[in-house]
XYZ file of C-alpha atoms in Angstrom:
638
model
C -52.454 0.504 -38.065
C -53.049 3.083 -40.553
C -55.962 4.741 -38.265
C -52.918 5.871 -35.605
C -53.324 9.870 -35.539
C -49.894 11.070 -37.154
C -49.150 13.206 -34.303
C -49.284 10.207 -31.870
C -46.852 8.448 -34.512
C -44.214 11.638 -34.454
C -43.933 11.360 -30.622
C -43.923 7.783 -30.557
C -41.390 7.804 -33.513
C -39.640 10.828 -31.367
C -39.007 8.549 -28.572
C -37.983 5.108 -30.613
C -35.206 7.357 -31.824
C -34.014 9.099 -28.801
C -31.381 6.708 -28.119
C -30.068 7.571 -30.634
C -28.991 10.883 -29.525
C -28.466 9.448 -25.951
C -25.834 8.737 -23.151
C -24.399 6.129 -25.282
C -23.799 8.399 -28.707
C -22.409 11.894 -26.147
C -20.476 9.567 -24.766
C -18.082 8.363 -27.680
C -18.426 11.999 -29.330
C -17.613 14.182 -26.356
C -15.534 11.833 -24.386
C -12.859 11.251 -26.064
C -9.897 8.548 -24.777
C -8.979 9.718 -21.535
C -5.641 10.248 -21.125
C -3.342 8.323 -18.505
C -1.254 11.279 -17.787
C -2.533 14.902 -18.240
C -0.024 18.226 -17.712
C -1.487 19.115 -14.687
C -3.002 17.190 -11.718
C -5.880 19.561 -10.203
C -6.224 18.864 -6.111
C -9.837 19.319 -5.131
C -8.851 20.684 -2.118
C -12.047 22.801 -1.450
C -14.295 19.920 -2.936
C -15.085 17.679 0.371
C -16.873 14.754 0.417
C -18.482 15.729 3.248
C -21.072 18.784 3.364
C -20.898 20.679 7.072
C -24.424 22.264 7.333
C -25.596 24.229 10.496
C -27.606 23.008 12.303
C -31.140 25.167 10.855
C -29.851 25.029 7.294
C -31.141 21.983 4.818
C -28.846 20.807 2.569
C -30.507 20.762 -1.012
C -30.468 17.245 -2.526
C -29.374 18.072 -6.255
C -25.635 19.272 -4.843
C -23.176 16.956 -6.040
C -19.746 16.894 -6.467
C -18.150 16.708 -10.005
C -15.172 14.573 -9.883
C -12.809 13.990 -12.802
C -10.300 10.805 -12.772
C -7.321 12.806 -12.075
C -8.822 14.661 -9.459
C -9.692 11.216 -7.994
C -6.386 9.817 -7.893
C -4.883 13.469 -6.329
C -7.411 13.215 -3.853
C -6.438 8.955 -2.860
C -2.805 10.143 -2.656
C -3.833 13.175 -0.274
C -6.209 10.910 1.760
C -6.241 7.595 1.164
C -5.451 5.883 4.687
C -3.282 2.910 3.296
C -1.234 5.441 1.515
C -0.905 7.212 4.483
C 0.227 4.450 7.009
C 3.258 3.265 4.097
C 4.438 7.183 4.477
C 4.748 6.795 8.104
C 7.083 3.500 7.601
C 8.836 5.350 6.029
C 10.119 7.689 9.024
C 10.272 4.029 10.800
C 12.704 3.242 8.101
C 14.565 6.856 8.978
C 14.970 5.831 12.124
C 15.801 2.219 11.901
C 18.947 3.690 10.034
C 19.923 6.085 13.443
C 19.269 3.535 15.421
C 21.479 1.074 13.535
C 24.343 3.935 13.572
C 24.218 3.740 17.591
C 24.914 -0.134 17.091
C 21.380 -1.621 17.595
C 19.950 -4.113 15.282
C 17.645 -2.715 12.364
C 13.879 -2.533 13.359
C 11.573 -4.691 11.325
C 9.588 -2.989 8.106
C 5.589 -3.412 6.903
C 5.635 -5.611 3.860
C 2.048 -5.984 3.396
C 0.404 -4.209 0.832
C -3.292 -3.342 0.774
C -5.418 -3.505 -2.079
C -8.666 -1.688 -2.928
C -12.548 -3.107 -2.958
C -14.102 -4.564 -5.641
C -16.760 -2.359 -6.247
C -19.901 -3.254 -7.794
C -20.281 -3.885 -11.647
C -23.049 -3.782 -14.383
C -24.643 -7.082 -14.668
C -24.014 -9.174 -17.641
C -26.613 -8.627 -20.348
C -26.569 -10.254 -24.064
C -24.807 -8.902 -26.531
C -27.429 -9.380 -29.388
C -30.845 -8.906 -29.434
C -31.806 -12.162 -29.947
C -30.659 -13.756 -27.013
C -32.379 -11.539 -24.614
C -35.819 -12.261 -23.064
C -36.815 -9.528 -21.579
C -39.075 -8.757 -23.815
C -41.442 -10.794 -26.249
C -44.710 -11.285 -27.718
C -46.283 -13.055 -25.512
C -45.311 -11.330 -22.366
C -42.587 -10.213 -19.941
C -39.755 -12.381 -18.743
C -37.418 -10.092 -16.409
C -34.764 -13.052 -17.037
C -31.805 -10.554 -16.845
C -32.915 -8.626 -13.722
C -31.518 -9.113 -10.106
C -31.953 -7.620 -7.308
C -28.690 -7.447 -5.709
C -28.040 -7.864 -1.530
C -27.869 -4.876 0.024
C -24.419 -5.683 1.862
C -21.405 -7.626 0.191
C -18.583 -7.556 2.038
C -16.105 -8.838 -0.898
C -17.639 -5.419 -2.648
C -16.378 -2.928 0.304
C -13.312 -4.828 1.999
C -9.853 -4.622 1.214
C -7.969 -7.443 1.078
C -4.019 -7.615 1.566
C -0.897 -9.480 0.660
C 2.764 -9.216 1.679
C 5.872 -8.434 -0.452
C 8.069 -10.331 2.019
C 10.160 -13.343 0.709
C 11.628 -14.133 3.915
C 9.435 -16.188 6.172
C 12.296 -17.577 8.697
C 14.465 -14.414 10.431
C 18.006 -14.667 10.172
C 20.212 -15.162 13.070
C 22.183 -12.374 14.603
C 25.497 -13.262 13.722
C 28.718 -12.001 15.438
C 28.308 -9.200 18.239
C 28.866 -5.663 16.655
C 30.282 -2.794 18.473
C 28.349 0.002 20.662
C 29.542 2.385 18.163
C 27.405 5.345 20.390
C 29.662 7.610 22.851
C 28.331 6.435 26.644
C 29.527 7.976 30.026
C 29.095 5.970 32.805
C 28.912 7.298 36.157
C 28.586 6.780 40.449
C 28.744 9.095 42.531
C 27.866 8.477 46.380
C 29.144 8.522 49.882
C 30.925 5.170 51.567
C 31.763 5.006 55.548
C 34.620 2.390 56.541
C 34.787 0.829 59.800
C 37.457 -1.472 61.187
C 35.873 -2.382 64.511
C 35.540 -6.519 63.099
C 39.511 -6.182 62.072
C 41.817 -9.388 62.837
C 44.697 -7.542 63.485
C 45.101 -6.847 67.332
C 45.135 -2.255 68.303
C 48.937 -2.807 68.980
C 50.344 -4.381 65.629
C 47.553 -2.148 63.561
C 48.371 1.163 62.329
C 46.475 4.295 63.101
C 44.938 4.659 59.794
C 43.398 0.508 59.816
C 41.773 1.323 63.147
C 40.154 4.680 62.003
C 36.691 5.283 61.344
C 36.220 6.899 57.698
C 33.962 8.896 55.654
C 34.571 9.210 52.262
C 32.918 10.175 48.800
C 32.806 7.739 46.036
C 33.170 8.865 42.540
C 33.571 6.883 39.101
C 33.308 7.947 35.840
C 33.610 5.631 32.351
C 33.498 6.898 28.756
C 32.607 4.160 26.117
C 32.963 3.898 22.452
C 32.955 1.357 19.971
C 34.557 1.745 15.988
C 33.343 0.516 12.661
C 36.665 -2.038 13.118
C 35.345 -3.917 15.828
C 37.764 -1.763 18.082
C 36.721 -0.654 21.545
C 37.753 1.834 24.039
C 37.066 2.548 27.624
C 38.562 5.562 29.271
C 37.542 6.030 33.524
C 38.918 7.593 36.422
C 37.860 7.151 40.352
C 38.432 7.247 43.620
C 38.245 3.178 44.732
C 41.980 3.147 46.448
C 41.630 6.544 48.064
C 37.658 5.349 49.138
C 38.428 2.126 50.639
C 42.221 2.224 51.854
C 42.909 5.996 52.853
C 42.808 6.123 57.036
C 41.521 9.647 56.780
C 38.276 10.906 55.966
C 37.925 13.052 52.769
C 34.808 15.257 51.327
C 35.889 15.658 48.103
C 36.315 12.754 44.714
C 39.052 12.155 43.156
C 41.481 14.038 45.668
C 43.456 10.395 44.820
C 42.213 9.549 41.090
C 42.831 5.982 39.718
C 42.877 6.447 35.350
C 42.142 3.695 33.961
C 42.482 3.235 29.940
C 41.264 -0.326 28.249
C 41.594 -0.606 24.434
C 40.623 -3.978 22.480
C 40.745 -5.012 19.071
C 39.403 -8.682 18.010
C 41.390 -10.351 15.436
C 38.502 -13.173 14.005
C 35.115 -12.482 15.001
C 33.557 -8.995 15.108
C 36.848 -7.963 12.670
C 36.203 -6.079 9.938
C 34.243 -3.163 8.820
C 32.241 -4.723 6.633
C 30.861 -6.964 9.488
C 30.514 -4.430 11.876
C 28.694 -2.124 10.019
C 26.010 -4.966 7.993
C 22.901 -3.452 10.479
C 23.761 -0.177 9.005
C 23.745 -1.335 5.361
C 20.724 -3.314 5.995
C 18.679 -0.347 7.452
C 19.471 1.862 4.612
C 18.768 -1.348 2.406
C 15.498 -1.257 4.561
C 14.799 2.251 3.738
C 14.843 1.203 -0.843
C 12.655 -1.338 0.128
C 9.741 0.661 2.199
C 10.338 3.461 -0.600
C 9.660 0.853 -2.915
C 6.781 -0.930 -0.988
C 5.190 2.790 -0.383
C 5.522 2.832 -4.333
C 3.832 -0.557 -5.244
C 1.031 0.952 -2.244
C 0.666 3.940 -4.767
C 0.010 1.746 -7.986
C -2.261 -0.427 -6.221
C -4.124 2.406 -4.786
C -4.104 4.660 -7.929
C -5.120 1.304 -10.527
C -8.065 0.574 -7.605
C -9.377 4.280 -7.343
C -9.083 3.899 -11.856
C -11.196 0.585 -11.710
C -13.516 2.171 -9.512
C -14.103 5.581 -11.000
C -14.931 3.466 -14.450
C -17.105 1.000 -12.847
C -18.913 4.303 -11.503
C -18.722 5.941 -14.957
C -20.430 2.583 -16.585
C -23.194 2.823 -13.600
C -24.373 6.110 -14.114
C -24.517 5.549 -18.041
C -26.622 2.253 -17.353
C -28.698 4.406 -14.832
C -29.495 6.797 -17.795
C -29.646 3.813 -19.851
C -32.411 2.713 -18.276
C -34.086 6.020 -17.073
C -34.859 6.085 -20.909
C -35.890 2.504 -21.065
C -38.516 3.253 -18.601
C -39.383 6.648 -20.436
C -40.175 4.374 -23.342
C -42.441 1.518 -21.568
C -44.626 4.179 -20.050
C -45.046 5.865 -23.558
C -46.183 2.499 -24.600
C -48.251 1.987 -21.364
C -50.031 5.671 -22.259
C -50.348 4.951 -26.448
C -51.749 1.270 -25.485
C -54.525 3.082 -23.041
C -55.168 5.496 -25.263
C -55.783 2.729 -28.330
C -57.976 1.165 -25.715
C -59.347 3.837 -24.939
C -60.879 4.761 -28.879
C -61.371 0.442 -29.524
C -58.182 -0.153 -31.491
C -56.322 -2.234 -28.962
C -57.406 -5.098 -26.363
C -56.627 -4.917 -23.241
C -54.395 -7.726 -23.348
C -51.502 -5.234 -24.635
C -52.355 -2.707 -21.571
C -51.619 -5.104 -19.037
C -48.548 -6.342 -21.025
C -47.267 -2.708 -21.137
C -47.904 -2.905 -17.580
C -45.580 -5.080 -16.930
C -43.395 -4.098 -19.512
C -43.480 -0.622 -16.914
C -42.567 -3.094 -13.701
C -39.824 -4.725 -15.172
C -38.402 -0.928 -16.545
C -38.840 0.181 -12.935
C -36.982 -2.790 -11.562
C -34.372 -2.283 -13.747
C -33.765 0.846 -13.291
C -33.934 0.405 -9.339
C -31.455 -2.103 -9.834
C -29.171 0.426 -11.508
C -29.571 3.299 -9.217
C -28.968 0.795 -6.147
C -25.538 -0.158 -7.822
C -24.451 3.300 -8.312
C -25.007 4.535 -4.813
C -23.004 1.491 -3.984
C -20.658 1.886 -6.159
C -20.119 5.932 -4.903
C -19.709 4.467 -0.988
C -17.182 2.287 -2.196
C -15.215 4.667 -4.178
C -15.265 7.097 -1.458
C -14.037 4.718 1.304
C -10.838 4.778 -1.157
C -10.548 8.243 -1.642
C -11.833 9.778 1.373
C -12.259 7.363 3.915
C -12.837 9.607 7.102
C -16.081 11.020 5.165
C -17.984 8.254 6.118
C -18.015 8.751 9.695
C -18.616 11.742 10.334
C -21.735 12.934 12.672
C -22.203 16.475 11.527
C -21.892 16.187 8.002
C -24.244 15.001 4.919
C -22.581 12.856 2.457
C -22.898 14.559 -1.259
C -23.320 12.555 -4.057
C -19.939 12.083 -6.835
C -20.910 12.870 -10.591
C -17.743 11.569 -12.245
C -17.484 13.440 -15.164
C -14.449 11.718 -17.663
C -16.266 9.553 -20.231
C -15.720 6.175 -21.300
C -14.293 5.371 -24.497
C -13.952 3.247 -27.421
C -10.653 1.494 -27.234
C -8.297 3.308 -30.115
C -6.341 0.690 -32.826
C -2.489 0.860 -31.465
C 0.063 -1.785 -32.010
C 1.086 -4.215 -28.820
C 4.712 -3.896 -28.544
C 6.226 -7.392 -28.627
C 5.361 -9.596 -25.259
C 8.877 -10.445 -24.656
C 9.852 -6.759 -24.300
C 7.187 -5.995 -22.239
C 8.008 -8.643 -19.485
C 11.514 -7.636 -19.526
C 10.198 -3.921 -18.706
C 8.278 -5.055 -16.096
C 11.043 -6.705 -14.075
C 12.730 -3.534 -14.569
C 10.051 -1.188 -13.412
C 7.765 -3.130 -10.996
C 8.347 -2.133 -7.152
C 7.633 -5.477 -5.886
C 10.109 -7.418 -7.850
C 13.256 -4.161 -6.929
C 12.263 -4.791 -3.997
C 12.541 -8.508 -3.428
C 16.003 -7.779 -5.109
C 16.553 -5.771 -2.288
C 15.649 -7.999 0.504
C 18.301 -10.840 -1.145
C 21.061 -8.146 -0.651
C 19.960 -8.023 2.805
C 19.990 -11.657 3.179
C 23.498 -11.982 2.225
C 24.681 -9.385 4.494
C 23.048 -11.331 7.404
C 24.647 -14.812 6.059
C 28.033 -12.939 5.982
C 27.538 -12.100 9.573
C 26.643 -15.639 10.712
C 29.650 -16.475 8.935
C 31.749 -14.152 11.125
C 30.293 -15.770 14.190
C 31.632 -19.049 13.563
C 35.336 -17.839 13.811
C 36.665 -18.391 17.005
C 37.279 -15.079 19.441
C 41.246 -13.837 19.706
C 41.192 -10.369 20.755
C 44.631 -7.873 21.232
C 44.311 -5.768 24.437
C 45.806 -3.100 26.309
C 45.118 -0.995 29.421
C 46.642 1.166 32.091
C 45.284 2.049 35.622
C 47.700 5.005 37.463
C 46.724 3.250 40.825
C 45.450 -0.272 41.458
C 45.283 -3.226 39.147
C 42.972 -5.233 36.184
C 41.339 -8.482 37.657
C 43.093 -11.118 35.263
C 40.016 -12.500 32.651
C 38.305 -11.801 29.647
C 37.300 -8.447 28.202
C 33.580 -8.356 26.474
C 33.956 -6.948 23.534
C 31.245 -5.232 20.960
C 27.427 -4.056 22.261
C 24.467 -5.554 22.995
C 23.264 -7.272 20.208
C 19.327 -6.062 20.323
C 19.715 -2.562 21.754
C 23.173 -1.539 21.251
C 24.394 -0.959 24.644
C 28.002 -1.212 25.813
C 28.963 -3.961 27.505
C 30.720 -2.683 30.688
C 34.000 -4.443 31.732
C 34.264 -4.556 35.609
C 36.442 -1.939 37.174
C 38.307 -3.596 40.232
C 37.842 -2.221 43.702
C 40.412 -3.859 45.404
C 44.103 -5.271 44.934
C 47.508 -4.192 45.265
C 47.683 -0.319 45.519
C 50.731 -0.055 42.747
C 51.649 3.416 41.619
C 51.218 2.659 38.024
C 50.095 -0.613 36.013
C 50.312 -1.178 32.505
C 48.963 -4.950 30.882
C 48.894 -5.971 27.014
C 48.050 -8.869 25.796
C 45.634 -11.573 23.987
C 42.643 -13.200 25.162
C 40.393 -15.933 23.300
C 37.870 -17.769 23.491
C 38.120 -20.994 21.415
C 34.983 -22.952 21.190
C 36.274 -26.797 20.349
C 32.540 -27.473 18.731
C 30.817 -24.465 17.789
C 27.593 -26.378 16.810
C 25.336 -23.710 17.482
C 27.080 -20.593 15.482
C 27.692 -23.995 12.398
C 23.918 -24.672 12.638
C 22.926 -20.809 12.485
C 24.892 -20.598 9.400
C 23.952 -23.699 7.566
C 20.315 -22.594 8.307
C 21.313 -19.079 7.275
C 22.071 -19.897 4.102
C 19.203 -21.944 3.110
C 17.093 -19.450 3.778
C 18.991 -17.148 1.702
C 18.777 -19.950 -1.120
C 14.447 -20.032 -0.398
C 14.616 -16.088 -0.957
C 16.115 -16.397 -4.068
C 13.900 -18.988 -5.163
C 10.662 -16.705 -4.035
C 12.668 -14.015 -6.455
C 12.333 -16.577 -9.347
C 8.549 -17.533 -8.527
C 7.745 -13.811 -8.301
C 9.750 -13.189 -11.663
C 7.422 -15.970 -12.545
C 3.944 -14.836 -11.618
C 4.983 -11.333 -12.935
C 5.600 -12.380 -16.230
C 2.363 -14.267 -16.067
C 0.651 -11.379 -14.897
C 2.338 -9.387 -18.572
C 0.874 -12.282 -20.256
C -2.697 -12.380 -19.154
C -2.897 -8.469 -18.653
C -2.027 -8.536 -22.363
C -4.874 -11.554 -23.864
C -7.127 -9.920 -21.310
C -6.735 -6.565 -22.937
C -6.838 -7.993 -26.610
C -9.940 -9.696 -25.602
C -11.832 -6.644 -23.832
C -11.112 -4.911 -26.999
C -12.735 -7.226 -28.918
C -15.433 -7.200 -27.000
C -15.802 -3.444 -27.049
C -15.869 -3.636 -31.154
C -17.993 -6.199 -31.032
C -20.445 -4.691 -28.600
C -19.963 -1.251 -30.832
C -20.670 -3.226 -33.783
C -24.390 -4.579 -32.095
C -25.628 -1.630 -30.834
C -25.138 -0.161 -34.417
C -27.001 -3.373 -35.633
C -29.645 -2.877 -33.262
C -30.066 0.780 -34.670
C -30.234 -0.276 -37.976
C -33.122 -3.118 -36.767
C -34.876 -0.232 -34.540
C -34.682 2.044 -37.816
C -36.143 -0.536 -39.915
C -39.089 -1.189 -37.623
C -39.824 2.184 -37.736
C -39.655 2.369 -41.371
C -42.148 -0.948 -41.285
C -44.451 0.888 -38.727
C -44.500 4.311 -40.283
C -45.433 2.112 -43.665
C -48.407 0.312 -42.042
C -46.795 -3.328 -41.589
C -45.482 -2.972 -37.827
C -47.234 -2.065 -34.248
C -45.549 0.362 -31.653
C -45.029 -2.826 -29.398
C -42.302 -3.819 -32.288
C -41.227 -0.571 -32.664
C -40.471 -0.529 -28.739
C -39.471 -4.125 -28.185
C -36.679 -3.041 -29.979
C -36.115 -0.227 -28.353
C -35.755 -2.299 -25.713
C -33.340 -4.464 -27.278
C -31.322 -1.210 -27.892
C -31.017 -0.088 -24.291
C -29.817 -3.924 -23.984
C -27.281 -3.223 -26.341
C -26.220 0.241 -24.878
C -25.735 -1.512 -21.787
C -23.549 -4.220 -22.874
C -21.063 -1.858 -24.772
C -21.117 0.630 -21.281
C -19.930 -2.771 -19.482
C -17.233 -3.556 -22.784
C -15.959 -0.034 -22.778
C -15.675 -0.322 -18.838
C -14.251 -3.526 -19.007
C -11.278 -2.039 -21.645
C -10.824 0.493 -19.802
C -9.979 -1.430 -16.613
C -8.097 -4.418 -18.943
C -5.951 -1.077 -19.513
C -5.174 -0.083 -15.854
C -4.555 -3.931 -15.534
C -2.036 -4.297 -17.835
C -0.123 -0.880 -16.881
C -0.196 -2.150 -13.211
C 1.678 -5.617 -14.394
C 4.289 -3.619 -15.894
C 4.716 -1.617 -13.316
C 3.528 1.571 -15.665
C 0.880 2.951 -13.035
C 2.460 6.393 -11.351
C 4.742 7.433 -14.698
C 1.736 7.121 -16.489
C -0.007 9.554 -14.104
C 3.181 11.213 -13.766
C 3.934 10.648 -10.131
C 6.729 10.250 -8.358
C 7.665 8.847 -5.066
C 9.798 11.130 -3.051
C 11.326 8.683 0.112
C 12.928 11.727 1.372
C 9.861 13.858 1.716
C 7.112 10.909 1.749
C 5.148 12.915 -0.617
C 3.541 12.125 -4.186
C 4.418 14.608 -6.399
C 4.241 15.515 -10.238
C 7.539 15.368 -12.487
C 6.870 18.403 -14.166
């Protein structure tokens, strides 16, 4: 061993050491923790995804985009379809509340919430040196390589859940008001003719044997109050129309005024009552602003855990670029050893395939990143993908990973009781049990029998005798019209007051609705707890999964120093005479192993991190957004 040229032992010494001033060593010097909230949130506005070239112009393949984590998440809240389709609920929720106001019932909200890919990962390698068998004496064992499918679909599709804790509807309850202002009108043209009388020319007068023309004309306004009360204010033209014996052109030369106010005593009494679909649209709007919010932090902690996955594929990438740097070095000493009788050729063809195995690796790597990029952009850009004119440009994402910093836990018990406080999903399952006893209070109200006051006036002609519907149309909000007579006795003036009711002796139906009511009410509460439950659960193992990634990143620190100190020593052994350049490189190639497994550790605390902010509902403030419901925009708070 002595006999190797010194100059061949500087460069081969040169390259057993260049990990050492690699991806892995930049890494923890120049990237520094990355912070969870930063001042100022840069849009990359004029940085596309997409590259429009003409149609005679080549696009050159080194241009790449250089994407920090911050500008990823700005970009997923500008772009990011999911996000998108919770903003538009929101106007749904905007109108469900007008629409309520008229006296409609409240139109139903999107609970589900969609989450982002997977992504693809680095595959597990050993954490020591020993373990691995990749490399040995007595030849090449690619144990640790795979060649991954070129298609997963659990790597590119979202998956979804709903935030609902109602999975029976409630029933409608008692009838509320058409609280919008309606005019109802006819207006037409009516000929009367007496030829089929009974009464005989000489006992008829002149005006029952006449043939008339005459205009018909009716008008009704309609309005219902927050009280349960409701109006109805007409005037027409039915007496003049059907009884005059003389012809008339013109409406309401003989208006009838007709005036019809009633008030119900029981059911549909009460403000509160009347206006629930009102409380439980704006109640509707808290809990889309709140489901647009727990959107956001699933969004914003996927686009995190897929900009490090990213991060820990292009350091493997380099990783192994260098690993294969280093088997063809060995490929080119061993021929050259050959080549002057000091090695056999035994170690050439093992170099060989130490070179296949680097290549494979590294394919490997390169196929996970460009993976990795597709599914990262489907989050952040989705429309990119598809479009026919452009050239997708590669993302370079540029914030480092880190090695996880020593900073006390607060106690587990306080940070469970800050994530019922904080997380979206649990504010708004509150939210949905405040609905759920409005709705029970209105089935309530429908079980109490119907005694109404009314009133009314007509100038000329009479109310048929009966019962006056009172309140809207339950779905749409409509008024519900009462008849106006066209007939009766013609007296000059009419006035009728009163009380009508409507007494059901058994009432089963509105009982059964609110027995049923209620224990659905009592399951929603009972979701509450389980989801109190699982969140605290969540606290828990966010927390032991976060200890333990840390762990594992010291750990994984503390081998790869190892593994320099044993790749140091070889080369101490080999530069003395008592090693080979295979030894110096196997471990070399026990390094790279090493490099690899702390990029995955690093990656892994870094996502352990995003995990645990998520369960306690920490996501956006850390980032320092906001949701605005008003505006449905994500904005900074300073």
């Amino acid at each position: 061993m002595t006999s190797v040229p010194r100059l061949q032992f500087g460069f081969l010494l040169w390259i057993s050491l260049a990990c050492t001033n690699g991806v892995c060593q930049s890494a923890a010097q120049a990237g520094s923790p990355v912070q969870s909230a930063t001042p100022t949130i840069h849009a990359p506005l004029d940085a596309q995804l997409t590259q429009q070239t003409p149609a005679r112009e080549a696009v050159k393949p080194d241009e790449t985009i250089q994407l920090s984590l911050q500008q990823a998440i700005r970009m997923a809240l500008e772009k990011n379809l999911d996000i998108q389709l919770e903003q538009l609920d929101q106007s749904v929720a905007d109108f469900s509340v007008t629409r309520t106001k008229g006296g409609g019932t409240p139109r139903q909200i999107n609970y589900n919430i969609a989450e982002t890919p997977v992504g693809q990962v680095i595959p597990a390698m050993p954490l020591l040196a020993s373990t691995g068998s990749t490399l040995s004496p007595n030849g090449i064992q690619p144990s640790g390589i795979t060649i991954p499918s070129s298609y997963d679909a659990g790597h590119v599709l979202e998956g979804q859940h709903s935030l609902s804790i109602a999975q029976t509807p409630f029933s409608a309850g008692a009838r509320v008001p058409a609280f919008d202002l309606n005019l109802l009108g006819q207006f037409g043209w009516i000929r009367r003719n007496p030829n089929n009388a009974l009464v005989t020319s000489a006992s008829a007068a002149a005006g029952d044997t006449a043939i008339t023309d005459n205009t018909l004309g009716s008008s009704t306004l309609l309005k219902g109050f927050s009280t349960g009360t409701s109006i109805q204010i007409g005037i027409n033209d039915f007496v003049q129309s059907f009884y005059s014996g003389r012809s008339s052109a013109i409406p309401f030369t003989h208006p009838n005024v007709i005036a019809l106010i009633t008030q119900p005593l029981l059911r549909g009494a009460g403000r509160a009552n009347n206006t629930r679909y009102i409380a439980i649209a704006k109640t509707n709007k808290k809990i889309s602003a709140a489901i647009l919010e727990a959107q956001m932090i699933a969004t914003v902690s996927g686009v995190e855990n897929l900009y490090y996955d990213l991060v820990s594929l292009q350091n493997s990438v380099k990783v192994q670029e260098r690993a294969l740097k280093a088997a063809n070095d060995l490929l080119s000493d061993n021929r050259q050893q050959l080549n002057v009788g000091h090695a056999p050729p035994i170690e050439v063809t093992r170099a060989e395939a130490l070179v296949g195995a680097s290549q494979l690796a590294l394919t490997q790597a390169r196929a996970l990143r460009d993976q990795q990029e597709n599914v990262l952009r489907s989050v952040l850009d989705p429309q990119s993908l598809n479009t026919s004119n452009g050239k997708l440009v590669d993302i370079v994402a540029t914030d480092e990973l880190s090695s996880p910093p020593d900073t006390p836990q607060p106690p587990i018990a306080e940070l469970i009781e800050h994530a019922l406080e904080q997380r979206p999903d649990i504010q708004q399952s509150k939210l949905q049990i405040s609905n759920g006893e409005r709705a029970v209070a209105g089935s309530a109200n429908a079980r109490r029998p119907e005694i109404d006051l009314y009133g009314s006036f007509q100038s000329r002609g009479v109310i048929s005798p009966g019962l006056v519907p009172v309140g809207g149309d339950p779905a749409t909000g409509a008024p519900v019209v009462d008849t106006i007579p066209t007939g009766g006795v013609r007296a000059s003036q009419l006035f009728e007051a009163g009380v009508q009711f409507n007494l059901p002796l058994q009432n089963r139906v509105a009982q059964a609705d609110f027995a049923a009511d209620r224990a659905e009410l009592r399951k929603e509460e009972l979701r509450l707890q389980q989801m109190q439950a699982q969140a605290a659960a969540e606290v828990r193992n966010a927390v032991i999964a976060l200890n333990a990634a840390k762990q594992a990143a010291q750990s994984a620190a503390a081998s790869k120093r190892l593994q320099e100190q044993l790749l140091s020593a070889e080369v101490e052994k080999f530069r003395a005479g008592f090693s080979t350049n295979f030894a110096v490189i196997q471990q070399q190639s026990y390094l790279a192993q090493a490099e690899t497994t702390e990029i995955a550790a690093q990656a892994a605390w870094k996502k352990a991190s995003v995990q645990l902010d998520r369960a306690l509902g920490n996501t956006l403030k850390q980032h320092e957004i906001e949701v605005n419901a008003d505006t449905t925009k994500a904005k900074r708070t300073r």
